[in-house]
Structures are given as structure tokens and as C-alpha cells.
Coordinates of C-alpha atoms and ligand atoms in Angstrom, one line a residue:
M7 CA 0.0 0.0 0.0
R8 CA 2.6 2.4 1.1
L9 CA 4.9 1.6 -1.7
H10 CA 2.1 2.0 -4.1
S11 CA 1.2 5.5 -2.9
L12 CA 4.8 6.5 -3.0
L13 CA 5.1 5.2 -6.5
A14 CA 1.9 7.0 -7.5
A15 CA 3.2 10.2 -6.0
F16 CA 6.5 9.8 -7.8
F17 CA 4.8 9.4 -11.1
V18 CA 2.4 12.3 -10.6
C19 CA 5.5 14.4 -9.9
I20 CA 7.3 13.5 -13.0
L21 CA 4.3 13.2 -15.3
L22 CA 2.7 16.5 -14.5
P23 CA 5.6 18.7 -15.7
L24 CA 5.9 16.5 -18.8
E25 CA 2.2 16.9 -19.5
A26 CA 2.5 20.6 -19.0
L27 CA 5.4 20.8 -21.4
A28 CA 3.6 18.7 -24.1
M29 CA 1.9 21.2 -26.4
T30 CA -1.4 20.4 -28.0
Q31 CA -1.2 20.4 -31.7
I32 CA -3.7 21.7 -34.3
N33 CA -3.5 19.0 -37.0
S34 CA -6.1 20.3 -39.4
V35 CA -8.9 22.9 -39.9
R36 CA -12.2 22.5 -41.6
L37 CA -14.7 25.1 -42.7
W38 CA -18.4 24.5 -43.2
R39 CA -20.5 27.3 -44.6
A40 CA -24.2 27.4 -43.8
P41 CA -26.7 30.0 -45.2
D42 CA -26.4 32.0 -42.0
N43 CA -23.2 31.0 -40.3
T44 CA -19.7 29.8 -40.9
R45 CA -18.2 27.0 -38.8
L46 CA -14.5 26.5 -38.3
V47 CA -13.4 23.2 -36.7
F48 CA -9.9 22.8 -35.4
D49 CA -8.7 19.2 -34.9
L50 CA -6.6 18.9 -31.8
T51 CA -4.4 16.3 -30.2
G52 CA -5.9 17.1 -26.8
P53 CA -8.2 19.4 -24.8
V54 CA -7.5 23.1 -24.8
E55 CA -8.3 26.3 -23.0
H56 CA -9.2 29.1 -25.4
S57 CA -10.9 32.4 -25.8
V58 CA -12.5 34.1 -28.8
F59 CA -13.2 37.8 -29.2
T60 CA -13.9 40.4 -31.9
L61 CA -12.0 43.5 -32.8
S62 CA -13.3 46.2 -35.1
A63 CA -11.9 48.7 -37.7
P64 CA -11.0 46.5 -39.5
D65 CA -13.3 43.7 -38.4
R66 CA -11.5 40.7 -37.2
I67 CA -11.9 37.6 -34.9
V68 CA -9.2 36.7 -32.5
I69 CA -8.8 33.1 -31.3
D70 CA -6.3 32.6 -28.5
I71 CA -5.5 29.0 -27.6
K72 CA -3.2 28.1 -24.6
Q73 CA -0.5 25.5 -24.7
T74 CA -1.0 24.9 -28.4
K75 CA 1.1 24.7 -31.5
L76 CA -0.2 25.1 -35.1
S77 CA 0.9 22.1 -37.2
A78 CA -1.6 22.6 -40.0
E79 CA -1.7 25.0 -42.8
L80 CA -4.7 27.4 -42.5
K81 CA -5.8 26.9 -46.1
G82 CA -9.2 26.8 -47.7
L83 CA -10.8 29.1 -45.1
T84 CA -11.2 32.1 -47.4
G85 CA -13.1 32.6 -50.7
G86 CA -16.6 31.3 -51.7
N87 CA -19.3 32.5 -49.3
S88 CA -16.9 32.6 -46.4
P89 CA -16.7 36.0 -44.7
I90 CA -13.1 35.3 -43.8
T91 CA -10.7 37.2 -46.1
Q92 CA -7.4 36.4 -44.5
V93 CA -6.0 34.2 -41.7
R94 CA -2.9 35.0 -39.7
S95 CA -1.3 33.2 -36.8
G96 CA 1.5 33.8 -34.4
N97 CA 2.6 33.1 -30.8
R98 CA 1.2 35.7 -28.4
E99 CA 3.3 34.3 -25.6
A100 CA 5.8 31.4 -25.7
D101 CA 3.0 28.8 -25.4
E102 CA -0.1 30.6 -26.5
L103 CA -1.2 30.5 -30.1
R104 CA -3.1 33.4 -31.6
I105 CA -5.1 33.0 -34.8
V106 CA -6.5 36.2 -36.3
L107 CA -9.3 36.0 -38.9
D108 CA -9.8 39.1 -41.1
I109 CA -13.5 39.3 -42.0
S110 CA -15.5 41.1 -44.7
A111 CA -18.7 41.4 -42.7
Q112 CA -19.5 41.7 -39.0
V113 CA -20.3 38.3 -37.3
T114 CA -21.1 37.1 -33.9
P115 CA -18.6 34.5 -32.8
K116 CA -19.5 31.5 -30.5
S117 CA -17.1 28.8 -29.6
F118 CA -17.0 25.5 -27.8
T119 CA -14.9 22.4 -27.5
L120 CA -15.9 18.8 -28.4
T121 CA -14.5 15.7 -26.9
P122 CA -13.5 12.7 -29.1
N123 CA -16.2 10.5 -30.8
Q124 CA -16.1 7.7 -33.3
Q125 CA -15.1 10.0 -36.1
Y126 CA -13.0 12.7 -34.7
G127 CA -10.7 13.5 -31.8
H128 CA -10.7 16.6 -29.6
R129 CA -12.0 19.7 -31.5
L130 CA -12.4 23.4 -31.0
V131 CA -15.4 24.7 -32.9
V132 CA -15.8 28.4 -33.7
D133 CA -19.1 29.4 -35.2
L134 CA -19.4 32.8 -36.9
F135 CA -23.0 33.9 -37.1
D136 CA -23.8 36.4 -39.8
I137 CA -25.4 39.6 -38.5
L138 CA -28.5 40.1 -40.6
P139 CA -29.9 43.5 -41.4
S140 CA -32.0 44.7 -38.5
S141 CA -35.0 45.5 -40.6
G142 CA -37.0 43.3 -42.9
A143 CA -38.6 39.9 -43.0
N144 CA -35.8 38.1 -41.3
Q145 CA -36.8 39.6 -38.0
S146 CA -40.3 38.4 -38.0
A147 CA -39.2 35.1 -36.7
T148 CA -38.1 36.6 -33.4
A149 CA -41.2 38.8 -33.1
P150 CA -43.5 38.2 -30.1
I151 CA -46.0 35.4 -30.8
S152 CA -49.1 37.4 -30.0
K153 CA -49.6 40.5 -32.0
P154 CA -51.8 43.4 -30.5
P155 CA -55.2 43.4 -32.1
T156 CA -55.4 45.6 -35.1
T157 CA -58.4 47.8 -36.2
A158 CA -58.1 46.7 -39.8
V159 CA -61.1 45.0 -41.2
T160 CA -60.5 41.4 -42.0
P161 CA -61.6 40.8 -45.6
K162 CA -64.4 38.3 -46.1
L163 CA -63.2 34.9 -47.3
S164 CA -65.3 35.1 -50.5
T165 CA -63.7 38.3 -51.6
L166 CA -60.1 37.1 -51.1
P167 CA -58.1 37.1 -54.4
T168 CA -57.0 33.8 -55.9
S169 CA -53.5 34.3 -54.6
S170 CA -54.8 33.9 -51.0
K171 CA -55.2 30.2 -51.7
R172 CA -51.9 29.5 -50.1
D173 CA -49.5 26.7 -50.8
I174 CA -49.1 23.8 -48.5
V175 CA -45.5 24.0 -47.2
V176 CA -43.5 20.8 -46.7
A177 CA -40.2 21.2 -44.8
I178 CA -37.8 18.5 -46.0
D179 CA -35.0 17.9 -43.5
A180 CA -31.9 16.0 -44.9
G181 CA -30.4 14.5 -41.8
H182 CA -26.9 15.1 -40.5
G183 CA -24.4 17.2 -42.5
G184 CA -21.1 19.0 -42.0
E185 CA -19.1 17.4 -39.1
D186 CA -21.7 14.7 -38.8
P187 CA -21.6 12.3 -41.8
G188 CA -24.4 10.1 -40.4
A189 CA -24.1 6.4 -41.2
I190 CA -21.3 5.3 -43.4
G191 CA -21.9 2.4 -45.9
P192 CA -19.5 -0.4 -47.0
K193 CA -18.0 1.6 -49.9
G194 CA -17.7 4.8 -47.9
V195 CA -21.1 6.0 -49.0
R196 CA -22.2 8.7 -46.5
E197 CA -25.7 9.1 -45.3
K198 CA -25.4 13.0 -45.2
D199 CA -24.8 13.0 -49.0
I200 CA -27.4 10.5 -50.0
V201 CA -30.2 12.1 -48.0
L202 CA -29.4 15.5 -49.3
K203 CA -29.8 14.2 -52.9
I204 CA -33.1 12.5 -52.0
A205 CA -34.3 15.7 -50.2
Q206 CA -33.4 17.9 -53.2
E207 CA -35.2 15.5 -55.6
L208 CA -38.3 15.4 -53.3
Q209 CA -38.3 19.2 -53.2
R210 CA -38.1 19.4 -57.0
Q211 CA -41.1 17.1 -57.4
I212 CA -43.2 18.8 -54.8
N213 CA -42.5 22.2 -56.2
A214 CA -43.7 21.0 -59.6
E215 CA -47.1 20.4 -58.1
K216 CA -49.5 23.4 -58.0
G217 CA -50.6 24.2 -54.4
F218 CA -47.5 22.8 -52.8
R219 CA -44.2 24.3 -51.8
A220 CA -41.2 22.4 -50.4
E221 CA -38.5 24.1 -48.3
L222 CA -35.2 22.4 -47.5
V223 CA -34.1 22.7 -43.9
R224 CA -30.5 21.9 -44.9
T225 CA -29.4 23.2 -48.3
G226 CA -25.7 22.1 -48.3
D227 CA -23.0 20.2 -46.4
Y228 CA -23.1 21.8 -42.9
F229 CA -24.5 20.7 -39.6
I230 CA -27.7 21.9 -38.0
P231 CA -28.4 21.0 -34.3
L232 CA -31.6 18.9 -34.0
R233 CA -33.7 21.5 -32.2
R234 CA -32.8 24.1 -34.8
R235 CA -34.1 21.9 -37.6
T236 CA -37.7 22.1 -36.4
D237 CA -37.3 25.8 -35.7
I238 CA -36.2 26.4 -39.3
A239 CA -39.2 24.5 -40.5
R240 CA -41.6 26.4 -38.2
K241 CA -40.2 29.7 -39.4
K242 CA -40.8 28.7 -43.0
G243 CA -44.5 28.0 -42.0
A244 CA -44.3 24.3 -42.6
D245 CA -47.5 22.2 -42.5
L246 CA -45.4 19.0 -42.4
F247 CA -41.9 18.1 -41.4
V248 CA -40.2 15.2 -43.1
S249 CA -36.8 14.2 -42.0
I250 CA -34.9 12.0 -44.5
H251 CA -32.4 9.4 -43.3
A252 CA -30.7 6.3 -44.5
D253 CA -29.4 4.4 -41.5
A254 CA -27.2 1.7 -40.2
A255 CA -27.9 -1.2 -38.0
P256 CA -25.5 -3.4 -36.0
R257 CA -26.5 -6.3 -38.2
A258 CA -25.3 -5.8 -41.8
A259 CA -28.1 -8.0 -43.0
A260 CA -30.8 -5.6 -41.8
F261 CA -32.7 -4.0 -44.7
G262 CA -35.8 -2.1 -45.8
A263 CA -37.3 1.3 -45.4
S264 CA -39.2 2.4 -42.3
V265 CA -41.2 5.5 -41.3
F266 CA -41.2 6.8 -37.7
A267 CA -43.3 9.1 -35.7
L268 CA -42.7 10.4 -32.2
S269 CA -43.5 8.4 -29.2
D270 CA -43.7 9.9 -25.8
S271 CA -44.0 6.6 -24.1
G272 CA -41.2 4.4 -25.3
A273 CA -40.2 2.8 -28.5
T274 CA -42.4 0.4 -30.4
S275 CA -39.5 -1.9 -31.2
E276 CA -35.9 -2.6 -30.4
T277 CA -34.9 -1.2 -33.8
A278 CA -36.9 1.9 -33.2
R279 CA -35.1 2.5 -29.9
W280 CA -31.7 1.8 -31.4
L281 CA -32.3 4.2 -34.4
A282 CA -33.7 6.9 -32.2
D283 CA -30.6 6.7 -29.9
S284 CA -28.2 6.8 -32.9
E285 CA -30.1 9.7 -34.6
N286 CA -30.2 11.6 -31.3
R287 CA -26.4 11.3 -31.0
S288 CA -26.1 13.6 -34.0
D289 CA -25.8 16.7 -31.8
L290 CA -22.8 15.2 -30.1
I291 CA -21.1 14.3 -33.3
G292 CA -22.1 17.3 -35.3
G293 CA -21.3 19.7 -32.5
A294 CA -24.5 21.4 -31.3
G295 CA -22.6 23.4 -28.7
N296 CA -24.9 24.5 -26.0
V297 CA -28.3 24.5 -27.6
K298 CA -30.8 25.6 -25.1
L299 CA -34.5 26.0 -25.3
D300 CA -35.4 29.6 -25.7
D301 CA -38.3 31.1 -23.8
K302 CA -40.7 30.4 -26.6
D303 CA -39.6 26.8 -26.9
A304 CA -40.0 26.3 -23.1
M305 CA -43.4 27.8 -23.3
L306 CA -44.3 25.6 -26.2
A307 CA -42.9 22.6 -24.5
G308 CA -45.0 23.3 -21.4
V309 CA -48.3 24.4 -22.8
L310 CA -48.8 23.6 -26.5
L311 CA -47.2 20.2 -26.1
D312 CA -50.1 18.8 -24.1
L313 CA -52.7 20.6 -26.2
S314 CA -51.6 19.8 -29.7
M315 CA -49.3 16.8 -29.5
T316 CA -52.1 14.3 -29.7
A317 CA -53.6 16.0 -32.8
S318 CA -50.3 16.3 -34.6
L319 CA -49.3 12.8 -33.6
S320 CA -52.3 11.2 -35.1
S321 CA -51.7 13.2 -38.3
S322 CA -48.0 12.1 -38.2
L323 CA -49.1 8.5 -38.0
D324 CA -51.6 9.0 -40.8
V325 CA -49.2 10.7 -43.2
G326 CA -46.5 8.3 -42.1
Q327 CA -48.6 5.3 -43.0
K328 CA -49.4 6.8 -46.5
V329 CA -45.7 7.4 -47.2
L330 CA -44.8 3.9 -46.0
S331 CA -47.3 2.1 -48.2
N332 CA -46.2 4.1 -51.2
M333 CA -42.6 3.3 -50.4
G334 CA -43.5 -0.4 -50.2
R335 CA -44.3 -0.4 -53.9
I336 CA -40.7 0.4 -54.8
T337 CA -38.5 -0.9 -52.0
P338 CA -38.8 -3.6 -49.3
L339 CA -40.1 -2.4 -46.0
H340 CA -38.4 -3.1 -42.7
K341 CA -41.7 -2.8 -40.8
K342 CA -45.2 -2.6 -42.4
R343 CA -46.4 -0.1 -39.8
V344 CA -45.2 3.3 -38.7
E345 CA -42.9 2.8 -35.8
Q346 CA -42.6 5.2 -32.9
A347 CA -39.7 6.3 -30.8
G348 CA -38.3 9.3 -29.0
F349 CA -36.6 11.0 -31.9
M350 CA -35.5 14.5 -30.9
V351 CA -36.1 15.9 -34.4
L352 CA -39.8 14.9 -34.3
K353 CA -40.5 16.7 -31.0
S354 CA -42.5 19.5 -32.6
P355 CA -45.9 19.8 -31.2
D356 CA -47.3 22.2 -33.8
M357 CA -46.7 20.3 -37.0
P358 CA -47.1 16.7 -38.1
S359 CA -43.6 15.3 -38.3
I360 CA -42.2 12.0 -39.7
L361 CA -38.8 10.5 -40.0
V362 CA -38.2 8.4 -43.1
E363 CA -35.4 5.8 -43.1
T364 CA -35.0 5.2 -46.8
G365 CA -33.1 2.0 -46.2
F366 CA -30.1 0.6 -44.4
I367 CA -26.8 2.0 -45.7
S368 CA -25.0 -0.6 -43.6
N369 CA -26.5 -3.3 -45.9
P370 CA -24.1 -3.6 -49.0
N371 CA -27.0 -4.2 -51.4
E372 CA -29.2 -1.4 -50.2
S373 CA -26.2 1.0 -49.9
T374 CA -25.5 0.5 -53.6
K375 CA -29.2 1.2 -54.4
L376 CA -29.4 4.3 -52.2
A377 CA -26.4 5.8 -54.1
N378 CA -28.2 5.2 -57.4
R379 CA -29.9 8.2 -58.9
S380 CA -33.0 6.5 -60.3
H381 CA -33.6 4.7 -57.0
Q382 CA -33.3 8.1 -55.2
Q383 CA -35.9 9.5 -57.6
A384 CA -38.2 6.6 -57.1
L385 CA -37.9 7.0 -53.3
A386 CA -38.7 10.7 -53.6
R387 CA -41.7 9.9 -55.8
S388 CA -43.1 7.4 -53.3
I389 CA -42.7 9.8 -50.4
H390 CA -44.3 12.6 -52.5
S391 CA -47.3 10.3 -53.3
G392 CA -47.8 9.7 -49.6
I393 CA -47.6 13.4 -48.7
R394 CA -50.0 14.3 -51.6
Q395 CA -52.6 11.7 -50.5
F396 CA -52.4 12.9 -46.9
F397 CA -53.0 16.6 -47.8
Q398 CA -55.7 15.8 -50.3
Q399 CA -57.6 14.2 -47.5
N400 CA -56.5 16.7 -44.9
P401 CA -55.9 20.1 -46.7
P402 CA -55.1 22.9 -44.3
P403 CA -57.9 25.6 -44.3
G404 CA -57.1 28.4 -46.8
S405 CA -54.9 26.3 -48.9
Y406 CA -55.2 25.8 -52.7
V407 CA -55.8 22.1 -52.1
A408 CA -58.7 22.9 -49.6
W409 CA -60.2 25.2 -52.3
L410 CA -59.9 22.4 -54.9
R411 CA -61.6 20.0 -52.6
D412 CA -64.4 22.4 -51.5
S413 CA -65.2 23.3 -55.1
G414 CA -65.4 19.7 -56.1
K415 CA -62.3 19.9 -58.3
L416 CA -60.3 17.6 -56.2
A417 CA -61.0 13.9 -56.3
I418 CA -59.4 11.3 -54.3
G419 CA -60.2 7.8 -55.1
P420 CA -61.1 5.2 -56.0
R421 CA -64.5 5.8 -54.5
E422 CA -68.2 5.3 -55.2
H423 CA -70.7 7.6 -56.7
V424 CA -74.5 7.1 -56.6
V425 CA -76.1 8.4 -59.8
R426 CA -78.6 11.1 -59.4
S427 CA -81.2 12.6 -61.7
G428 CA -79.8 14.5 -64.6
E429 CA -76.3 13.0 -64.4
S430 CA -74.5 11.6 -67.4
V431 CA -71.2 9.8 -68.0
S432 CA -69.7 13.0 -69.6
L433 CA -70.9 15.2 -66.8
L434 CA -69.6 12.9 -64.1
A435 CA -66.3 12.4 -65.9
Q436 CA -65.9 16.2 -66.1
R437 CA -66.7 16.6 -62.4
Y438 CA -64.2 14.0 -61.3
Q439 CA -61.5 15.2 -63.7
I440 CA -61.3 11.9 -65.6
S441 CA -62.1 10.9 -69.1
P442 CA -65.5 9.4 -70.0
A443 CA -63.5 6.3 -71.2
Q444 CA -61.9 5.9 -67.8
L445 CA -65.3 6.0 -66.1
R446 CA -66.8 3.5 -68.6
S447 CA -63.9 1.1 -68.2
A448 CA -63.9 1.3 -64.4
N449 CA -67.5 0.2 -64.4
N450 CA -67.6 -2.0 -67.5
L451 CA -70.3 0.2 -69.0
K452 CA -71.4 -1.0 -72.4
S453 CA -73.5 2.2 -73.0
D454 CA -73.7 5.6 -71.5
A455 CA -77.2 5.0 -70.1
L456 CA -77.2 5.5 -66.4
K457 CA -79.9 4.7 -63.9
I458 CA -80.8 6.8 -60.9
G459 CA -79.4 5.1 -57.8
Q460 CA -76.8 3.2 -59.9
I461 CA -73.5 2.9 -58.0
L462 CA -70.4 3.8 -60.0
T463 CA -66.8 3.3 -59.1
V464 CA -64.8 6.5 -59.7
P465 CA -61.2 5.6 -60.4
A466 CA -58.4 7.4 -58.5
T467 CA -57.4 10.8 -59.8
T468 CA -54.8 13.3 -58.9
L469 CA -55.0 17.0 -58.5
A470 CA -56.9 18.9 -61.2
G471 CA -54.6 20.4 -63.8
Q472 CA -52.1 17.5 -63.6
Ligands
ZN11 ZN1 -29.6 9.4 -39.8

């Protein structure tokens, strides 16, 4: 015992000065540019103490890092959309590194360190947030929720111009990004790249359909913390949040697509729990820093959550099931029903939210398919069909699709029609936006003579004008 503690004391004595002498090295630097911020990531050989501050005239950011030596070239940090115009470095004191970033526009810096994970070692993250002009639409997102009542007369619904038939907004969230590659397939296929391609294709398809608008939550290769993703969707006025993933499982043989909705009372299956855990780890890998609920979020969490979670959850299950059954036509399914688990990204009480796992990237066969462009398009088409079916049945009030439905121009089918007096094949075909030939063949009609009370099958149709 005594000898042990003596030895221990001895080693502490000689190790501490050695440790103090050993300088941490910066081995590489990465830059990720997002639409509203720039992220610098310094790869370090150990933990560091640092400070970041701004200087003006000219604008610059100063990063001081103690006990650290720069072993990397600070290249690739300027140009493009980066606000950084020049990078300089030097030793402030013998053992303190100073990095100075000359910047072209004012930014708000935020920094934090990250401990090692599966992909990276110790990191220092410096986020430079763009300072947006203080007036204009960008500020509306931070405005108080309740506006004082105005004296303006609300126009009557019937007198609203055509343009008031608003688009249904679908927020498409490509998972992961930037520091967080997501799951990595056998040939180095990265989830973050695949899901962005599927998301972009889905956006293209949805935007081509009148009455719908798709907004991408992530538009490039950068990381967004999980909570920010639903915030972005909310600020874009989303009616639906769809998070796109392609995940990994411990078993390489696992395959098939699945759709998830939130559960507040545990996961419906072991896979669901496993996937929720691995998706929720994204913030640790991607570097969310210290994301805190702001006051509005806290209020939402407390009050709105209880009120509207049930409603949006049943909508989530509904749209999820429609997406899943459409996907089942083009790819094998992992589970035939929408699964539920505590996915962080689905915790949005005010909009239906689903998470689509397009397949297992850890499965060699599926990984190859997922990287294939025409398979990506087919996946997007099937997700799109599910979303369309959901909104045709549940159009938000005031939307173009609601107007189509209310004016009898939107038909969802197949369904039945009971013939009434004065109705003809051509009239019914016109009403349901199908051809008379379609109506005849769906009902094996040999002639156009209809009887009152006769039951006709109206074949499925899509939106008018398609
Ligand atoms: Zn994922």
C-alpha cells in the first residue's frame, strides 16, 4: 500500500511537468459554410483552453489557444461564401497561439470544444453567425408570438383574391451534414450526401405540383443542431416536417425502409429505440454546442405540447402510413407499420412530423441502391405520393388544395358515386376530372345510359390540372 502510494506520488511528480510541457497540436482545420453562419473546426491532439473575441476597424476575430502549436496550414478558409478574407497566426506568448481572422462582414462568434467521438478527436469549434440587417422579414421570426389586435377590417373569405389560396408548405430535412456524416456504408457512402440528394429531388417534385411548396431545412453540407431543424421548418411556415435518413444497424443484413413518428411513451420496437438513440447522438457528433430551449420553446414545451401533441401525432401516423405504403411499392419495408420512438427531431408539437429511413446504408446491397440516382428519384416519388394523399384528405384551411376539394375539383379515389337525376357519363367524368372512357372502363359500361341510384366506381385521380 505504502509503496504503491509512494510510487503513485512519484509518477504524478514526473508526469505533471511533462504533461504541462507537451503542447497540444492543431492538426487540421475544416470550414463549413451554412446559409447564416460559418463553422470552423480545429482538430486537436488534446483538450485546450481558449478564448474568442472580436476587434473592429478593421473587423477581425481573434482566437487565443493556450499550450497549443499550429501544425496545420490554414488553407481553404477564405473565398466562396466565407466571410473570412485572410487568416494569420502567431505566438502571443511562448506557449499561447493566436489566430486572427480578417472578416469582410460583422459576425457574432460563438465557440465551444468537443470531446472525441467515433469519427474525430478533440475539437475546437468556432461558429461565426452572420449579422442580418436589423429591418425586414428576417426579424419576423423573433417577433412576439401574439400581436396586438389591429383595427383593420378582416376581408371576407369570399372576396379574397385567388392568390390567397396558399401553398401547403412541406419542410424537408436532410439528416446530418457537416461534421456529422451520419451512417457510413460499406463503400464509404455517406448518409449525409445520399439524404441531401433525395431531399433535393423530393423538393423538385413537390415544387412542380400546384398548391405545394417544399423548403429544404439543410441546403448544403453543414451541420444543424436537431432542435434548430424544427425551428427552421416552423419559421418557413411548414405544414409538415419530413426528416430523411438512411441508416445503419449493428446487423449488416438488416434491410428495408421504415417510417417513424414520435412516441412519448417508449419505442415500439428494439430497432426503433436503437435508431432513435443513434439519430439523437447527431448533436454530439455534429457539435450542437450548448443548444438551449429559448423562452418560446420552453413555453411551447409546457403548454402547447399537451394541447396539440395528440392531434399532430395522429396526423403524423396518418401521413407516415401513407408514405410507408407508397414506399412499399418500390422498395422492401423493414416494418409494415409506422414505428414510434423518441426522436428528438420529431418533437415538434405544432406540425405533423415524420422521419423516413429510406433503407439501411449498412447493408451492402441497399447501400448501392441508395447511391443510385434513379432509385433516389423513385424513393422521392413514393414519399411525394404519400404526402399528396395525406394533404388531399386533410388540406389545411385556406390552402389551394382545400379550395380544390371544396369546389369539387379535387377527387381522391377510388370511391363510389351514386347516380342522381340528370347526371350523365360525360358530366360525371368532367366533375371528377377523368375521361369518359376511364369512367366507362372502371364500371364495365357498355353504353352511356345511367340509372338513378346506380353505384359507379370513380377511379383514383390526382389534382386537377395535372
Ligand atoms: Zn440518420
